[in-house]
Short mmCIF file of C-alpha atoms in Angstrom, two decimals:
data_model
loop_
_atom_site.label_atom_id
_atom_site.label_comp_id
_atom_site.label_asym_id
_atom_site.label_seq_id
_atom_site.Cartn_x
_atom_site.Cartn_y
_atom_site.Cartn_z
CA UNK A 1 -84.13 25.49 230.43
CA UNK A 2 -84.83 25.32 234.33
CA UNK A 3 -87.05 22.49 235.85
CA UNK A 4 -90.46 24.71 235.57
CA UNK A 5 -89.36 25.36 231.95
CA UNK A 6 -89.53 21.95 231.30
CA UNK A 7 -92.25 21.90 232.90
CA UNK A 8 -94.23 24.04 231.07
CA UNK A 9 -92.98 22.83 227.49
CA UNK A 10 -93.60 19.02 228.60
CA UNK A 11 -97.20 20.15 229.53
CA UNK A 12 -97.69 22.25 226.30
CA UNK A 13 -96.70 19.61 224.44
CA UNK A 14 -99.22 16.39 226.07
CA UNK A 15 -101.90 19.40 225.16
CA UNK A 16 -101.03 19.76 221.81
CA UNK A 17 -100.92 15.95 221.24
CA UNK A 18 -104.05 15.14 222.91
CA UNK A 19 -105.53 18.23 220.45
CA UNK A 20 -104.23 16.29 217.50
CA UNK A 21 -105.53 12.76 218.53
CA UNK A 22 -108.81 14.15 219.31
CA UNK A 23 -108.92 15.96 215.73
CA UNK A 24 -108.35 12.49 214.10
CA UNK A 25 -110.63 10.50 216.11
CA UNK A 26 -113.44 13.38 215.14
CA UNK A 27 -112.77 12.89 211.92
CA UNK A 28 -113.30 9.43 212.30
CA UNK A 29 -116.32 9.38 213.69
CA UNK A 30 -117.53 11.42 210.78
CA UNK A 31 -116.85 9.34 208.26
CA UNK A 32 -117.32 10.68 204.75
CA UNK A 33 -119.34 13.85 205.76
CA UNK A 34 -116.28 15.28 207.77
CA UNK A 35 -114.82 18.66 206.49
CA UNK A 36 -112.01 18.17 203.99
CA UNK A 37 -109.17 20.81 205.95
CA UNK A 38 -106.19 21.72 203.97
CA UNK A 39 -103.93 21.59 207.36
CA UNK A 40 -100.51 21.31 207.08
CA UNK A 41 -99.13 18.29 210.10
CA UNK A 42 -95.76 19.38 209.53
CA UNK A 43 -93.48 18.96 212.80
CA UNK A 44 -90.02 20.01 212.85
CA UNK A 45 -88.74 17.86 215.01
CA UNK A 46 -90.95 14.17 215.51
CA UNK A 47 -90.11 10.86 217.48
CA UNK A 48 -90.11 7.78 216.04
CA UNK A 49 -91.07 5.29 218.56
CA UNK A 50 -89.24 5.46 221.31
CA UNK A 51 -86.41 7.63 219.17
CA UNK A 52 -86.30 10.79 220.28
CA UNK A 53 -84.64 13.82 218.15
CA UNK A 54 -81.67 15.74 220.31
CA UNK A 55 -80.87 19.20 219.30
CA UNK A 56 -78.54 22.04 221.09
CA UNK A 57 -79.83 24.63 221.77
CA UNK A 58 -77.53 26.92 220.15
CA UNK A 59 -78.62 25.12 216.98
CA UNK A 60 -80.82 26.54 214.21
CA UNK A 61 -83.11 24.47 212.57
CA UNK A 62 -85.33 26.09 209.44
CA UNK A 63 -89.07 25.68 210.20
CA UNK A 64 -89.72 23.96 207.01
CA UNK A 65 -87.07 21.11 207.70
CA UNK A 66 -87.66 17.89 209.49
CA UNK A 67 -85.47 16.22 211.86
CA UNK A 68 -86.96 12.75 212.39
CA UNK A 69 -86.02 9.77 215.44
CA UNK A 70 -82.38 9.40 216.59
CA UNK A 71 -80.96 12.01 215.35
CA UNK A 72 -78.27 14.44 217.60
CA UNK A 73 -77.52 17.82 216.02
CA UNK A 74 -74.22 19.56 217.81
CA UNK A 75 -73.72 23.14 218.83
CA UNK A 76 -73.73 26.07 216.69
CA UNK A 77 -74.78 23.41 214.17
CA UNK A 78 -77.57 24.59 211.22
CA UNK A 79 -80.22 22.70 209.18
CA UNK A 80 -81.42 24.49 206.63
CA UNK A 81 -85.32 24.96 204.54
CA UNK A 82 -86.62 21.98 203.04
CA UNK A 83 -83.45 19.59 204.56
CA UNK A 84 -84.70 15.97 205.61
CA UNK A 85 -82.80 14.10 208.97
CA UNK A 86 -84.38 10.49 208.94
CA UNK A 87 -82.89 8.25 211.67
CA UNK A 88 -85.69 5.77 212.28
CA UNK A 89 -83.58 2.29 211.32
CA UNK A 90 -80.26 4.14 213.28
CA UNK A 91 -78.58 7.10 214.41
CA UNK A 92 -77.51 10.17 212.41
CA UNK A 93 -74.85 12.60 214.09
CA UNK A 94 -74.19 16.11 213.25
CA UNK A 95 -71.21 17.94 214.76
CA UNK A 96 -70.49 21.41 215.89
CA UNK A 97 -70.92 23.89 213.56
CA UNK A 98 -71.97 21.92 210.75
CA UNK A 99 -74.38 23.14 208.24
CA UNK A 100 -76.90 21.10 206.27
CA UNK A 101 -78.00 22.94 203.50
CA UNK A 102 -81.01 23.55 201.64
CA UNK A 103 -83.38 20.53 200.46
CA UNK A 104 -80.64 17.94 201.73
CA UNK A 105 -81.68 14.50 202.61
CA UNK A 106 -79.88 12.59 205.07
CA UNK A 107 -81.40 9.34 205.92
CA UNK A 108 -79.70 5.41 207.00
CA UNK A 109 -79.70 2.01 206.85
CA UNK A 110 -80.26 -0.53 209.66
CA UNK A 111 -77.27 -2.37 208.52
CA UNK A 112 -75.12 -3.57 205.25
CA UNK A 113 -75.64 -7.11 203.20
CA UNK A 114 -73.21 -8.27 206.07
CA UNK A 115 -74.98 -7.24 208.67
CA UNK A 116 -72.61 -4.05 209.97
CA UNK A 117 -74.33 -1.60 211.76
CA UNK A 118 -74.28 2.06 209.55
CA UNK A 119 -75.00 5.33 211.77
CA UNK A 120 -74.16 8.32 210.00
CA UNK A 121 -71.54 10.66 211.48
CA UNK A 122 -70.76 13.90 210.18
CA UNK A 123 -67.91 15.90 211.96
CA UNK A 124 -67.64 19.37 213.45
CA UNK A 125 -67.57 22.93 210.96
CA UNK A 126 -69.04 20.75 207.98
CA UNK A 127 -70.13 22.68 205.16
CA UNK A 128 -72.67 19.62 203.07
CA UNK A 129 -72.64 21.74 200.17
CA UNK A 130 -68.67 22.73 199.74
CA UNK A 131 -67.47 19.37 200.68
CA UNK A 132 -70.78 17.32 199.08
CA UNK A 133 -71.82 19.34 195.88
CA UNK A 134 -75.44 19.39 194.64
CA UNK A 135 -77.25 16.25 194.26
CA UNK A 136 -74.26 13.82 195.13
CA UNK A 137 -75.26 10.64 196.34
CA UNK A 138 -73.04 8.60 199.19
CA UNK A 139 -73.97 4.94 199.77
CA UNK A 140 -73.43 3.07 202.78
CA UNK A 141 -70.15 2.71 204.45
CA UNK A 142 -68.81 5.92 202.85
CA UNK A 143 -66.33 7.86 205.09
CA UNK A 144 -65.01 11.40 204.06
CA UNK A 145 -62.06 12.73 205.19
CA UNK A 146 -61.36 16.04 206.82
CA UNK A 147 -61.24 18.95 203.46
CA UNK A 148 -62.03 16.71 201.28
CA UNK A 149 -64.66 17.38 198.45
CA UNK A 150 -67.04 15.34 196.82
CA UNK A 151 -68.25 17.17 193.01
CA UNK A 152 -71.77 18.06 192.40
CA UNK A 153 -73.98 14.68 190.89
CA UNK A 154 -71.55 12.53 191.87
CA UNK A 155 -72.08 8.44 193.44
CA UNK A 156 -69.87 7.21 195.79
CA UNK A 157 -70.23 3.55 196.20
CA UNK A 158 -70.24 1.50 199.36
CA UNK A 159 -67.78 1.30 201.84
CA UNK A 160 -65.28 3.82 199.73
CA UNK A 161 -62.86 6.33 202.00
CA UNK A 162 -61.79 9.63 200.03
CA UNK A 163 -58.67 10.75 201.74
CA UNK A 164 -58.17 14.13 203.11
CA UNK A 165 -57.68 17.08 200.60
CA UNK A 166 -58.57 15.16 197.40
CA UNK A 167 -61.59 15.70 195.01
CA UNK A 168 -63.53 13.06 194.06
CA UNK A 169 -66.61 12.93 191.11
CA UNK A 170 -68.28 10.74 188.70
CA UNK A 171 -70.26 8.11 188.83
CA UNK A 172 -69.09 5.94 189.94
CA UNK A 173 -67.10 8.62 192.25
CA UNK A 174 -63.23 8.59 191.26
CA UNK A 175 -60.36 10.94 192.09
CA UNK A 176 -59.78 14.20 190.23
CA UNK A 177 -57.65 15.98 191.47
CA UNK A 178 -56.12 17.42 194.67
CA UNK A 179 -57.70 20.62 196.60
CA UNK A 180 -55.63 23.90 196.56
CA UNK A 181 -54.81 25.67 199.34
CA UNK A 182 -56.87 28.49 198.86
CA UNK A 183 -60.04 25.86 198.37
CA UNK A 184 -59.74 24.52 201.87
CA UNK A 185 -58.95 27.53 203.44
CA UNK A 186 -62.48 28.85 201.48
CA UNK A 187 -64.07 25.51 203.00
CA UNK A 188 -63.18 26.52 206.33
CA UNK A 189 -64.10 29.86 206.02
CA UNK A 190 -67.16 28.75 204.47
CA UNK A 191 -68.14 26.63 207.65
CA UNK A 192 -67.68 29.89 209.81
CA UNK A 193 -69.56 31.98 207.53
CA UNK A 194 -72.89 29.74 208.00
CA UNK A 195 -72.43 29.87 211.07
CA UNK A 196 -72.94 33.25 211.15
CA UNK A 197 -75.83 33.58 208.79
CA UNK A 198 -77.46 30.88 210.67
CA UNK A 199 -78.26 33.03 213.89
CA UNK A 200 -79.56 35.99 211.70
CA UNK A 201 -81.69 33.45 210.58
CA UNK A 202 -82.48 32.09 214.08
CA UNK A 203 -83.25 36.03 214.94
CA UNK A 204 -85.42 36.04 212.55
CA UNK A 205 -87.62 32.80 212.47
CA UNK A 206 -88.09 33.88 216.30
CA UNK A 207 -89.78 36.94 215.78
CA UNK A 208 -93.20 37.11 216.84
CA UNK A 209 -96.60 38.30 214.65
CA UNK A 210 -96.49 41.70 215.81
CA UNK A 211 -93.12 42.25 215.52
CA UNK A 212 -92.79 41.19 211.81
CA UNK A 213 -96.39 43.37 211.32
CA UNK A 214 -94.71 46.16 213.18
CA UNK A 215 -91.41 46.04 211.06
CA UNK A 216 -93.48 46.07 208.00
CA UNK A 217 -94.89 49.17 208.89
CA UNK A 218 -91.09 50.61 209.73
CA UNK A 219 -89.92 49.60 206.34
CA UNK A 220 -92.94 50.88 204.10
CA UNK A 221 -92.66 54.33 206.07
CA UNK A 222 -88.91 54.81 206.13
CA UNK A 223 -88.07 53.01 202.54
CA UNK A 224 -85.56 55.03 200.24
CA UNK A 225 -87.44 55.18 197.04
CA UNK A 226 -85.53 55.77 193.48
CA UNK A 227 -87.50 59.09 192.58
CA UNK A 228 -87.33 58.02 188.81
CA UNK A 229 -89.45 55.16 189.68
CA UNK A 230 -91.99 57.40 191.71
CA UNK A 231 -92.35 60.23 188.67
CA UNK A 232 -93.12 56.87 186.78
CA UNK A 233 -96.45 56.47 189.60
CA UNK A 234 -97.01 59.96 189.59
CA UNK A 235 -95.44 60.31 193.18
CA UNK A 236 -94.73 63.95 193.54
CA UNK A 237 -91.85 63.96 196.78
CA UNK A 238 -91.31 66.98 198.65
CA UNK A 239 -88.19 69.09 197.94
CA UNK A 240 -86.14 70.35 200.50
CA UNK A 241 -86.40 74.40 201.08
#
C-alpha cells in the first residue's frame, strides 16, 4: 500500500469511527425512546488500547473471525470463520503459513503464578486442527514441538513440552504413541493444502455485490439440471434435432 493508500484507508477509517461514536452518543441522548437496531458491531480486526492487530497482507482472515490487540499473523497465514485471536494482557504470534481453523480460540495470560511473562507463539505451516485436535485445551507454558500432535479433547497442563513426532491425549494430556511417517508427511501436506484453499477463499470474500448478483445469474442460466428431477417439476427440456 503506497503513501496515498494509506492515506485514504487512515481517513476512511477516522470517518467510520467518528460515525460510530456519534451513533452512540445519539442514542444516548435518547434515552429510553431511542430505536432498538438489531446492528451487528462486529470488527474483524479491533485495537485494544494502544495494541494494535498486525496482519500480512498475503494473509486471509474469514469475515466472521476476530483478531483482537497484539496480535501478528505471518504470511500466507489463514484464520478461519468463527476463530477468536485475543491478545489484550500479551502478544499472540502466528507464523507463515499457519492455519487457524474454524471456531478456534486463542487467547493469553499476562503472566504465570510466578510471574513469567506467557506470549503465545505458534510456528510457520501450522495446521491447529492436525497437530491440536477438536476441543483440546493447552494451559500456560505449553510448548509443542515441530510434528507433533495433540488428540482431540485433550488438557495439557502447564508448563508441559511434547517432543517432536509423539502423540499426546487425555486429560490430563499423556503420551500415546509415536506419529508414523505417513502422518507427518499428511501434516505437512495438510499445512500446504490450506494454504491453498485459503486464497480461493480470499477470492471469494473479496468479491463485490454485483459480482456475486451477477454470478448468480451465470449459474441459474447455465446450471446442468438432472432431467429426472425436472420431469418430476413438469420441466419439459428441449431435445436436440
Amino acid at each position: 500500500m503506497g503513501s496515498f493508500g494509506r492515506a485514504f484507508y487512515t481517513v476512511g477509517f477516522w470517518i467510520r469511527e467518528t460515525g460510530q461514536a456519534l451513533d452512540r452518543l445519539g442514542s444516548r441522548l435518547q434515552g429510553n425512546y431511542f430505536f432498538q437496531e438489531q446492528l451487528s458491531r462486529h470488527r474483524t480486526l479491533m485495537n485494544v488500547f494502544d495494541k494494535v492487530p498486525v496482519v500480512d497482507k498475503d494473509a486471509f482472515v474469514a469475515p466472521s473471525a476476530s483478531i483482537l490487540g497484539d496480535v501478528h499473523v505471518g504470511r500466507g497465514s489463514s484464520i478461519w470463520y468463527g476463530c477468536v485471536l485475543r491478545g489484550d494482557v500479551n502478544s499472540i504470534s502466528i507464523g507463515s503459513g499457519t492455519n487457524i481453523q474454524d471456531n478456534s480460540l486463542v487467547h493469553v495470560a499476562k503472566s504465570n503464578l510466578s510471574g513469567k511473562v506467557l506470549p503465545i507463539l505458534i510456528g510457520d505451516n501450522v495446521t491447529r486442527m492436525n497437530h491440536f485436535g477438536m476441543g483440546a485445551t493447552l494451559l500456560d507454558g505449553v510448548v509443542v514441538e515441530k510434528h507433533a500432535m495433540v488428540a482431540a479433547g485433550a488438557l495439557v497442563r502447564q508448563n508441559t513440552r511434547i517432543p517432536a513426532g509423539e502423540v499426546w491425549g487425555g486429560n490430563p494430556a499423556r503420551f500415546l504413541r509415536k506419529l508414523t511417517e505417513d502422518e507427518i508427511a499428511f501434516i505437512s501436506q495438510s499445512a500446504i493444502n490450506y494454504a491453498n484453499l485459503a486464497q480461493v477463499h480470499a477470492s471469494e470474500n473479496a468479491k463485490g455485490f454485483d459480482k456475486v448478483e451477477f454470478e448468480k445469474v451465470l449459474r441459474k442460466k447455465f446450471a446442468r439440471r438432472d432431467e429426472e428431477y425436472d420431469s418430476l417439476l413438469g420441466v419439459v427440456g428441449q431435445k436436440a434435432a
